[in-house]
PDB file of C-alpha atoms in Angstrom:
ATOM      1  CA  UNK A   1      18.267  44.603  65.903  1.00 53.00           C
ATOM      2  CA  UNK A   2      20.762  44.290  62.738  1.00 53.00           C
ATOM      3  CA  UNK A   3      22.237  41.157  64.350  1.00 55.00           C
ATOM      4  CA  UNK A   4      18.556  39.688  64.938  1.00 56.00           C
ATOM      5  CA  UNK A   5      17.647  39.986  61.324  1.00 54.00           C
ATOM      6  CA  UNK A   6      20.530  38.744  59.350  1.00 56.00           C
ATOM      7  CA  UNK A   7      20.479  35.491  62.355  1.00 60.00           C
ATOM      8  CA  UNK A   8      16.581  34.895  60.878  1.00 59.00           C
ATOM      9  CA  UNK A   9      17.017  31.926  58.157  1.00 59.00           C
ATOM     10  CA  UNK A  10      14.661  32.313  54.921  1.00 62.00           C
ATOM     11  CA  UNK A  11      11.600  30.527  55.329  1.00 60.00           C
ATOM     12  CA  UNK A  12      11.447  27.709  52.951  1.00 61.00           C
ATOM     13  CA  UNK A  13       7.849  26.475  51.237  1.00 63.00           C
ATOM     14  CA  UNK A  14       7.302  23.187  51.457  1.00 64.00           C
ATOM     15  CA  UNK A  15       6.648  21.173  48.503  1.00 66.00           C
ATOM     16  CA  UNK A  16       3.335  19.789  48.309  1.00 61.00           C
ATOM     17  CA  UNK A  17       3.881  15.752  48.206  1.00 63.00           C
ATOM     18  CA  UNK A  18       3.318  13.989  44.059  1.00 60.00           C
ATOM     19  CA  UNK A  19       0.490  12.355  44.383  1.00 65.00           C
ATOM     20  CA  UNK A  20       0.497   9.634  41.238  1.00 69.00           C
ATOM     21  CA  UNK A  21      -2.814   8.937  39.670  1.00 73.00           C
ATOM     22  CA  UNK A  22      -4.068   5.690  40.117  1.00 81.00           C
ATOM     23  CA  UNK A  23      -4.210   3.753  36.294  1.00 81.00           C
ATOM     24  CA  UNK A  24      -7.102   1.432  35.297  1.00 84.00           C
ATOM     25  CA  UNK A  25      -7.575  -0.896  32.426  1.00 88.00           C
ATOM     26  CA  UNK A  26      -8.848  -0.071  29.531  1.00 86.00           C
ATOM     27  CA  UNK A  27     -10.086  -1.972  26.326  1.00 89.00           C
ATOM     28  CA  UNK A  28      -8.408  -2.150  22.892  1.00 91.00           C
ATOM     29  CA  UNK A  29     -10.926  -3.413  19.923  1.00 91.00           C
ATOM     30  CA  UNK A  30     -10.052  -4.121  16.310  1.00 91.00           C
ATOM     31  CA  UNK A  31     -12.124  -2.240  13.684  1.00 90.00           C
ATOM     32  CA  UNK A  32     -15.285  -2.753  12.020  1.00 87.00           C
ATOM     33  CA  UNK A  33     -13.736  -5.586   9.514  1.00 85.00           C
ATOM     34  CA  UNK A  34     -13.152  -8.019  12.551  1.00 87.00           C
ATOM     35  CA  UNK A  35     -16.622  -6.575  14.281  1.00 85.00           C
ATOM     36  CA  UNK A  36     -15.096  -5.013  16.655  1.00 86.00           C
ATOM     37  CA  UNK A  37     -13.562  -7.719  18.566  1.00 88.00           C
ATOM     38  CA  UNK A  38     -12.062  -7.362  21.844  1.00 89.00           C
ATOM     39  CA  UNK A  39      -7.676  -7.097  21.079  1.00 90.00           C
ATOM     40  CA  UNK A  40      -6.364  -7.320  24.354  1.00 87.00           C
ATOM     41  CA  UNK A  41      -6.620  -4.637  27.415  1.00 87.00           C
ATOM     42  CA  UNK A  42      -3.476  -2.273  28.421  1.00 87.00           C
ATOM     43  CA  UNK A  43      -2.839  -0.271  31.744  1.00 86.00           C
ATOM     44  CA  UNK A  44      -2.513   3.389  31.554  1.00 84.00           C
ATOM     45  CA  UNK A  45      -3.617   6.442  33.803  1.00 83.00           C
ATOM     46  CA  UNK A  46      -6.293   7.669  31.588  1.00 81.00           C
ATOM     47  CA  UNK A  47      -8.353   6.728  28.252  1.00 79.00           C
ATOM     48  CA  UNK A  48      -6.619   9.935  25.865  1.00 82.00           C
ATOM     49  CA  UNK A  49      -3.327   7.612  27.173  1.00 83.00           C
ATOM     50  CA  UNK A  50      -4.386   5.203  24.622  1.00 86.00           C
ATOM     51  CA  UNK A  51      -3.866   7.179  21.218  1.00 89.00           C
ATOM     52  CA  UNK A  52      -0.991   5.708  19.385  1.00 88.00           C
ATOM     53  CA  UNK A  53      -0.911   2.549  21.369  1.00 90.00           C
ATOM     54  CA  UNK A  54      -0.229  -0.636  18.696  1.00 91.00           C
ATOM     55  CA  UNK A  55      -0.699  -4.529  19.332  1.00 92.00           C
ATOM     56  CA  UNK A  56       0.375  -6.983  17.021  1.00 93.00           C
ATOM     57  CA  UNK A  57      -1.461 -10.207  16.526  1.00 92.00           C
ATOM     58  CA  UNK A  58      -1.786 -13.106  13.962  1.00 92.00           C
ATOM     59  CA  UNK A  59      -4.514 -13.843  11.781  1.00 91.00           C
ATOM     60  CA  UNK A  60      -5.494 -16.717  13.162  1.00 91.00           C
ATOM     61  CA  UNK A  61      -6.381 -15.820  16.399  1.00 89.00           C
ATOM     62  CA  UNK A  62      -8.721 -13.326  14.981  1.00 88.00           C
ATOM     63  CA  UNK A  63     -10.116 -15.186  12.074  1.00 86.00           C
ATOM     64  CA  UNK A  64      -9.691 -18.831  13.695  1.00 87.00           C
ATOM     65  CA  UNK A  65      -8.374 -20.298  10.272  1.00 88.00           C
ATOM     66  CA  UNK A  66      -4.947 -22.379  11.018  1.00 90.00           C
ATOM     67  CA  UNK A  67      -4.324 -21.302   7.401  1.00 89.00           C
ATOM     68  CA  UNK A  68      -3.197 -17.693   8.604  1.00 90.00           C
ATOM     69  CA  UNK A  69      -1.575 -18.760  11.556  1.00 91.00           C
ATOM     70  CA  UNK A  70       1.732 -17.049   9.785  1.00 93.00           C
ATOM     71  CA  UNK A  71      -0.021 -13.758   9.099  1.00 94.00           C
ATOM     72  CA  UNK A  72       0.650 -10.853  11.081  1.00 95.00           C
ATOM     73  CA  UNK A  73      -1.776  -7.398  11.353  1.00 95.00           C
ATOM     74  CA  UNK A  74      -0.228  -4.519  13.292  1.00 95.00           C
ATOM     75  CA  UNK A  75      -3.412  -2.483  14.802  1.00 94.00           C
ATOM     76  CA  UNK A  76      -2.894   0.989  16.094  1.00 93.00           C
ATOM     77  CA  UNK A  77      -5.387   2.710  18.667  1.00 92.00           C
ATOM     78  CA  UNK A  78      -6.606   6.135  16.486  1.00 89.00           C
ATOM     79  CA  UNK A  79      -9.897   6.691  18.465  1.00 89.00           C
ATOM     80  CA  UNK A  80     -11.172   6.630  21.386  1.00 89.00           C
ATOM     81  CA  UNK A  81     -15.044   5.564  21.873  1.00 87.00           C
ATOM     82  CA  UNK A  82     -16.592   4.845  25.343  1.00 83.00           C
ATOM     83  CA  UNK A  83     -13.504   4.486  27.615  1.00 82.00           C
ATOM     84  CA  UNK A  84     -12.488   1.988  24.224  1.00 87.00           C
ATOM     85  CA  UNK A  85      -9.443   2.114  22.161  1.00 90.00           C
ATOM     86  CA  UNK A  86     -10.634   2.089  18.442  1.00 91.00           C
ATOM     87  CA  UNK A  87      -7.981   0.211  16.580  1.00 92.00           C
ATOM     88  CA  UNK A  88      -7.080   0.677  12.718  1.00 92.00           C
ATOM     89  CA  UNK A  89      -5.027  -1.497  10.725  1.00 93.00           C
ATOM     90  CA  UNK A  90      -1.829  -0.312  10.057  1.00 94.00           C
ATOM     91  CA  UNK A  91      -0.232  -3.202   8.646  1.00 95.00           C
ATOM     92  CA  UNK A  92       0.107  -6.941   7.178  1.00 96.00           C
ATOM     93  CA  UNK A  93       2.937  -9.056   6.716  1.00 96.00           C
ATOM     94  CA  UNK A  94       3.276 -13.132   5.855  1.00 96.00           C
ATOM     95  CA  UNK A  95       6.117 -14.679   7.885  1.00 94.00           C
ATOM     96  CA  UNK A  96       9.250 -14.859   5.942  1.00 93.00           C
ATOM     97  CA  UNK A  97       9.469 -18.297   6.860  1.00 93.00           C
ATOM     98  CA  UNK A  98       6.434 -19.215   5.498  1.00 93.00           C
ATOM     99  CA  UNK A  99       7.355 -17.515   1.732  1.00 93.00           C
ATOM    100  CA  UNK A 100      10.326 -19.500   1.610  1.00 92.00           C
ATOM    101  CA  UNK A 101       8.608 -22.750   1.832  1.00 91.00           C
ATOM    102  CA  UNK A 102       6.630 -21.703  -1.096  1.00 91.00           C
ATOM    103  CA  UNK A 103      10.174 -20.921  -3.352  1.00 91.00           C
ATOM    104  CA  UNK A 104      10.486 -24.391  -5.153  1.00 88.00           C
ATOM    105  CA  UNK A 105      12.926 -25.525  -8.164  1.00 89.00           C
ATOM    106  CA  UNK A 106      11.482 -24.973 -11.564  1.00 90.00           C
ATOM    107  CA  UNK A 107       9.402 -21.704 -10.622  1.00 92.00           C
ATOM    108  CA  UNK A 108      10.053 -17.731 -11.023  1.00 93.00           C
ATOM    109  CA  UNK A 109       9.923 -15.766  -8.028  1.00 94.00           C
ATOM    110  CA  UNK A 110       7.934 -12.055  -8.664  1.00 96.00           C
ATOM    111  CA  UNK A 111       8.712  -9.884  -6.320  1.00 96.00           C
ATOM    112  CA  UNK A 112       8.184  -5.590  -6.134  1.00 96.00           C
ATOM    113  CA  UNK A 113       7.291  -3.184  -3.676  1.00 96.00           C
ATOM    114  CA  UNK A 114       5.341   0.079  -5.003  1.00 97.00           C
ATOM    115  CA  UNK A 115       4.191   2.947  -3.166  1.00 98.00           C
ATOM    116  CA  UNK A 116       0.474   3.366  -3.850  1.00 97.00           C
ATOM    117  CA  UNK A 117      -2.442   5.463  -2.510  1.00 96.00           C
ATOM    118  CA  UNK A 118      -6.331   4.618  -1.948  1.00 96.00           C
ATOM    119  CA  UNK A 119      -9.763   5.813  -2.989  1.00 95.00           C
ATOM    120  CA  UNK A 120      -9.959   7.957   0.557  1.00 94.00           C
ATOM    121  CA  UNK A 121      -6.384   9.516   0.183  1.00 94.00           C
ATOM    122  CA  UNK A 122      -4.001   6.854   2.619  1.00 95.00           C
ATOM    123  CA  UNK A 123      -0.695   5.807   1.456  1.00 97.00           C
ATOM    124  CA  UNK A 124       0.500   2.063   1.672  1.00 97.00           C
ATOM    125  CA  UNK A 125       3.597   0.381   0.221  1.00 97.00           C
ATOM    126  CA  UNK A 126       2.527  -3.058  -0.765  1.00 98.00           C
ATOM    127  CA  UNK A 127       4.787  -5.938  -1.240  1.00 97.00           C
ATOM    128  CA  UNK A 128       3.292  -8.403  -3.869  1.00 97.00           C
ATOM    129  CA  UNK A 129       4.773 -11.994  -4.169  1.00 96.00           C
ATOM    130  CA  UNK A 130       3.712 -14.476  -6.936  1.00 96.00           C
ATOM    131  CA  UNK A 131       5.783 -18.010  -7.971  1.00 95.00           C
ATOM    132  CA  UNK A 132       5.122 -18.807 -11.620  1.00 95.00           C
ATOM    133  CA  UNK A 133       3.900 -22.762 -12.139  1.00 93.00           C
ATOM    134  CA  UNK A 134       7.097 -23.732 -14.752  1.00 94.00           C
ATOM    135  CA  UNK A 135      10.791 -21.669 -15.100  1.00 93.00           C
ATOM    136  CA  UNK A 136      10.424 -19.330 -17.820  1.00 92.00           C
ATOM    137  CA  UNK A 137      12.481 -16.845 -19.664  1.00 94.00           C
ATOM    138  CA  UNK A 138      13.023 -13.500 -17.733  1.00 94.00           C
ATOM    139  CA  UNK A 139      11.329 -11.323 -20.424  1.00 95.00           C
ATOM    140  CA  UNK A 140       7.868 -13.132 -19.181  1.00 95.00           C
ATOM    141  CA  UNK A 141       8.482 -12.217 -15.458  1.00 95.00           C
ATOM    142  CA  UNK A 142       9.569  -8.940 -16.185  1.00 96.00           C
ATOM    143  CA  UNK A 143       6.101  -8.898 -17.987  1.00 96.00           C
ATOM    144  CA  UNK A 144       4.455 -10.378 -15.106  1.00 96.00           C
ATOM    145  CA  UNK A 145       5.595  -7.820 -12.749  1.00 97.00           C
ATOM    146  CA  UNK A 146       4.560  -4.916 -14.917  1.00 96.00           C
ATOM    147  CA  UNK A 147       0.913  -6.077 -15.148  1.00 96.00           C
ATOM    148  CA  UNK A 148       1.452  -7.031 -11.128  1.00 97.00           C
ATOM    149  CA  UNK A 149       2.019  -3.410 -10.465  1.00 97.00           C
ATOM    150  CA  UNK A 150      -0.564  -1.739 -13.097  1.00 96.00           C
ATOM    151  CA  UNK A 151      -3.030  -3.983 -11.701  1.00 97.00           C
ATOM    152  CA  UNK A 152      -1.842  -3.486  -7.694  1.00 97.00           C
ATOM    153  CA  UNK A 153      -2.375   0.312  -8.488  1.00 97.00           C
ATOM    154  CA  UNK A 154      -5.393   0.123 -10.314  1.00 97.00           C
ATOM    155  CA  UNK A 155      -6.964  -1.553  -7.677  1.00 97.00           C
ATOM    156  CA  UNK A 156      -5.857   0.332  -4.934  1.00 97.00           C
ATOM    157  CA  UNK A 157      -6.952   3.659  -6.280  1.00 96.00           C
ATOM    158  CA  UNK A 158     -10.507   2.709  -7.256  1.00 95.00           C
ATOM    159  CA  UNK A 159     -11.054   0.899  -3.587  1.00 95.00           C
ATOM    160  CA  UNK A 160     -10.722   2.327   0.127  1.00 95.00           C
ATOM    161  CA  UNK A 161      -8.441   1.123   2.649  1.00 94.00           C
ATOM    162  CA  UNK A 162     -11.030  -0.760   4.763  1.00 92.00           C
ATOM    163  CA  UNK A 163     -12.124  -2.529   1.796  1.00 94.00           C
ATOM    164  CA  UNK A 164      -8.532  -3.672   0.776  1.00 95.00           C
ATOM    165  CA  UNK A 165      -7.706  -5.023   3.797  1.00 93.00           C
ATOM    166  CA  UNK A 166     -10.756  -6.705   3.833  1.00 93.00           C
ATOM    167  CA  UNK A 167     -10.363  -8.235   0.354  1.00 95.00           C
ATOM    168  CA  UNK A 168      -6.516  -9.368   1.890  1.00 94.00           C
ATOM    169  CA  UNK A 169      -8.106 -11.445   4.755  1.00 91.00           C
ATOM    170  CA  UNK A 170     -10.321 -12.905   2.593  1.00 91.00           C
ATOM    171  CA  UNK A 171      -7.668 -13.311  -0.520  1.00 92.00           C
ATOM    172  CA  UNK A 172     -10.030 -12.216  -3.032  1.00 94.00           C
ATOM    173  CA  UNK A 173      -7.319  -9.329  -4.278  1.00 95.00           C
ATOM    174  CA  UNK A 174      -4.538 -12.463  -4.374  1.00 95.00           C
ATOM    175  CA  UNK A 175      -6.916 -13.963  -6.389  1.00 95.00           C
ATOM    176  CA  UNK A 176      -7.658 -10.672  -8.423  1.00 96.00           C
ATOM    177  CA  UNK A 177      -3.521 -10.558  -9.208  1.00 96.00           C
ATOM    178  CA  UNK A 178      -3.474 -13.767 -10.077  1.00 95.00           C
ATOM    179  CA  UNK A 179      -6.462 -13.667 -12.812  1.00 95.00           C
ATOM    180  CA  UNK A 180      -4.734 -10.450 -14.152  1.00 95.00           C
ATOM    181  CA  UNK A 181      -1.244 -12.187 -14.778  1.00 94.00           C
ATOM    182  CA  UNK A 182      -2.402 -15.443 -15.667  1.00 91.00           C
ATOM    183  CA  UNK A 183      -3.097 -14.579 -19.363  1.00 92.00           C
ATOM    184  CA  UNK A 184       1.119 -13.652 -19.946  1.00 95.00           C
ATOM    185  CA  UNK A 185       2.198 -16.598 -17.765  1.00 95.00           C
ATOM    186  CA  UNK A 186       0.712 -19.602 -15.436  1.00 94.00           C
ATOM    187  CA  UNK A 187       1.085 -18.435 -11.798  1.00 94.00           C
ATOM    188  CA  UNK A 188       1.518 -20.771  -9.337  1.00 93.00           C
ATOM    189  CA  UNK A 189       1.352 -19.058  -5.762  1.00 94.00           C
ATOM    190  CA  UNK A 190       0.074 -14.925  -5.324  1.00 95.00           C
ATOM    191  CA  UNK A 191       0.630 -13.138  -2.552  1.00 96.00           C
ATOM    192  CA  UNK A 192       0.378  -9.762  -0.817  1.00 96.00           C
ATOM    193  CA  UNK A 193       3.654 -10.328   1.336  1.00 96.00           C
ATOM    194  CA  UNK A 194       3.606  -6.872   3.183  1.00 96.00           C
ATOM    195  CA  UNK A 195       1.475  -4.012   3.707  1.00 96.00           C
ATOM    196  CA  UNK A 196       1.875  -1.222   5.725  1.00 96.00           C
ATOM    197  CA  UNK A 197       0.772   2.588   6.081  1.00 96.00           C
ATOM    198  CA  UNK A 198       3.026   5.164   5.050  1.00 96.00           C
ATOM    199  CA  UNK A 199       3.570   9.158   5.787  1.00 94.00           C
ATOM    200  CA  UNK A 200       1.539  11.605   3.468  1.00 93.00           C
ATOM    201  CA  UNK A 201       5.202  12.761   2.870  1.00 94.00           C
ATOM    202  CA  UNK A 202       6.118   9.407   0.818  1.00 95.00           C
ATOM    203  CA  UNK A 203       5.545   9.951  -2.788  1.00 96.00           C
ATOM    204  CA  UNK A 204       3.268   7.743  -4.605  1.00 96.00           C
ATOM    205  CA  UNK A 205       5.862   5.167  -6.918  1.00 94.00           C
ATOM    206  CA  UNK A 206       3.090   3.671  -8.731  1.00 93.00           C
ATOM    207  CA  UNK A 207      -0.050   5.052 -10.378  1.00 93.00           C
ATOM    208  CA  UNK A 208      -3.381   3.101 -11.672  1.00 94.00           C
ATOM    209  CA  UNK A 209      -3.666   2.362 -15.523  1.00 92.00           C
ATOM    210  CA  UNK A 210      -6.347   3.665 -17.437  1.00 90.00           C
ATOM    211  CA  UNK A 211      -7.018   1.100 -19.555  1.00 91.00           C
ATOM    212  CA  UNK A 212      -7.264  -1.809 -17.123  1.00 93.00           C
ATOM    213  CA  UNK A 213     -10.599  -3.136 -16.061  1.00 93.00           C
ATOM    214  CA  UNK A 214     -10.263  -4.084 -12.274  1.00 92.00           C
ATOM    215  CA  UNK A 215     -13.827  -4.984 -11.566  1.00 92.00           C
ATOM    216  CA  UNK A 216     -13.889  -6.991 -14.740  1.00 93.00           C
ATOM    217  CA  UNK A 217     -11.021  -8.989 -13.157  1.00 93.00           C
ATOM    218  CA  UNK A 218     -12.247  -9.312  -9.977  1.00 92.00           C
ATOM    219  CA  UNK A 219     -15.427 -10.981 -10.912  1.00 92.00           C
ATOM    220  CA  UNK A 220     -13.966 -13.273 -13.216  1.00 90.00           C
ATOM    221  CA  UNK A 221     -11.618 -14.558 -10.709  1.00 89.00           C
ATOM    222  CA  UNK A 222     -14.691 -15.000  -8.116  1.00 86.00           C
ATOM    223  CA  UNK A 223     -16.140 -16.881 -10.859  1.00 86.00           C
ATOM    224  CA  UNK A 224     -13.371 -19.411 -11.043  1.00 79.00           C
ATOM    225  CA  UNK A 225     -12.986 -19.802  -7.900  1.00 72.00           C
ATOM    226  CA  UNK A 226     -16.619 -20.836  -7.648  1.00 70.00           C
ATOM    227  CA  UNK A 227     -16.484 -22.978 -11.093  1.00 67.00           C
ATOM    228  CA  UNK A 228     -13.527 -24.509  -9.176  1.00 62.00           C
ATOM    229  CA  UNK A 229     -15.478 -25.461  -5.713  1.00 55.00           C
ATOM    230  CA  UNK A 230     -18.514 -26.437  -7.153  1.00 57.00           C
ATOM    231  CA  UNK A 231     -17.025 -28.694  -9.832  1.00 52.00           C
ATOM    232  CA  UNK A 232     -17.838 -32.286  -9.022  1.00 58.00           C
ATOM    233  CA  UNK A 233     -14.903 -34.349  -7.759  1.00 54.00           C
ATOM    234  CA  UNK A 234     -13.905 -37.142 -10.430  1.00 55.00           C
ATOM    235  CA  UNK A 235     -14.494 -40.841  -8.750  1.00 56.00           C
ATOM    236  CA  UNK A 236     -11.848 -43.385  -7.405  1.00 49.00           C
ATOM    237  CA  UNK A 237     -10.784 -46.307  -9.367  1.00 50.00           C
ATOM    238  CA  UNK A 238     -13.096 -48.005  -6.493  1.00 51.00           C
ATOM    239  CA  UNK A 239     -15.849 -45.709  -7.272  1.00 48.00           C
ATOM    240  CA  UNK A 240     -15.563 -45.979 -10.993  1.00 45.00           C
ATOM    241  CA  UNK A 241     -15.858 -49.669 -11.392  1.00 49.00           C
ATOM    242  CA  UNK A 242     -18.955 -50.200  -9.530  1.00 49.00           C
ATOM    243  CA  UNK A 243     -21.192 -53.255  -9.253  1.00 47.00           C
ATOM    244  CA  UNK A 244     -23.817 -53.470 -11.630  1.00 50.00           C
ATOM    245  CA  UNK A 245     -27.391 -52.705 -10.159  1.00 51.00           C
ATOM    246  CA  UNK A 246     -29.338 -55.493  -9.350  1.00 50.00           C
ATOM    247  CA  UNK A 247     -32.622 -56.031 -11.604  1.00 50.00           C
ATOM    248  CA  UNK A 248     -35.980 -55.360  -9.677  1.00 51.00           C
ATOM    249  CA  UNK A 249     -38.150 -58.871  -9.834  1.00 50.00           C
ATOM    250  CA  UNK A 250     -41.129 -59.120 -11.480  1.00 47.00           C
ATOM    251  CA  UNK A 251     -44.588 -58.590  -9.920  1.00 50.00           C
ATOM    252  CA  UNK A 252     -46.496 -61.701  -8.937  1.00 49.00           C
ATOM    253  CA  UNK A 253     -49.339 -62.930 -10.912  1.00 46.00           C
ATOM    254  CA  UNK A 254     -52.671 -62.237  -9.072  1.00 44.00           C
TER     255      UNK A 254
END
């Protein structure tokens, strides 16, 4: 009976066979300052799969200006809303091809890259880049950059993050830079050349001035932007020297 037992072989449990889920598409849409538009679509098992998921697309598909055809927004997916990825932005960048066919002879190049943090608490290292119009002395752009930074800072803290991106696509904060430097030296070209979300753990290099009036700034550079648009065109030499109206004839005697 000894020998029958230790003959006996363990009995070994059989696995039970993998069985792989079957993946499905799902949808990836931008945030509320594109309205929602439809990204692109990516293959995974299950909708939580998405979190974390990033697509990278230029401006110009999105916007359909051939201006911004050398902008770049990174989204990330940080929601997840009926089966939908919920995208937010979490960063901006201008080809670096495209800034050096701005660099010309006889201008100043501004850069600087501060650390700065919003109205709702997110951290984002911003990258201005302005060209002055003539060379200058290097006192002036070391000026320029100061106010550049005060004025980057200022903004950022008094405005949330949706809003800033929004005022990038649209290049009313380029504008705002440029109306608050233009008073120390004539800028040529302004810029936001990169923007990008940082860790909480970054520490803030850059903090707002209290002395600076932002919204002040802001509306005077819509303002001349509009005085600039609505301005009529001065004529061509063609135009100018026009033919002398022709006299109306005199009634005839009844």
């Amino acid at each position: 009976m000894a020998e029958e037992k230790e003959n006996k072989k363990p009995l070994v449990k059989k696995k039970a066979p993998l069985t792989k889920k079957k993946k499905s598409w799902f949808q990836i849409v931008a945030p509320d300052v594109f309205g929602k538009a439809a990204l692109g679509e990516t293959l995974v098992e299950d909708s939580k799969h998405l979190l974390g998921k990033t697509i990278e697309l230029s401006l110009m598909s999105l916007t359909g200006d051939m201006k911004k055809q050398n902008m770049n927004v990174k989204f990330a997916v940080d929601q997840i809303m009926e089966g939908r990825g919920i995208c937010r932005v979490v960063s901006y960048e201008i080809a670096p091809s495209s800034i050096k066919r701005m660099v010309r002879r006889g201008r100043m190049r501004v850069d600087a890259s501060i650390v700065v943090q919003t109205k709702d608490g997110i951290k984002v290292r911003v990258k201005p880049f302005l060209l002055t119009a003539y060379e200058t002395k290097r006192s002036l752009v070391a000026a320029v950059r100061r106010q550049v930074i005060a004025f980057v800072a200022t903004y950022f803290a008094n405005s949330t993050y949706d809003q800033v991106f929004k005022d990038v696509v649209s290049g009313r904060l380029q504008m705002g830079v440029r109306e608050a430097c233009k008073g120390i030296y004539p800028i040529r070209n302004s810029e936001i050349r990169m923007m990008t979300v940082v860790k909480d753990t970054v520490a803030v290099s850059a903090l707002p001035s209290t002395t600076m009036n932002v919204e002040k700034i802001m509306e005077s550079a819509q303002n001349a932007r509009q005085q600039r648009y609505s301005a009529p065109r001065r004529p061509y030499p063609q135009q100018a020297e026009a033919a002398p109206q022709q006299q109306e004839a005199p009634a005839e005697a009844q």
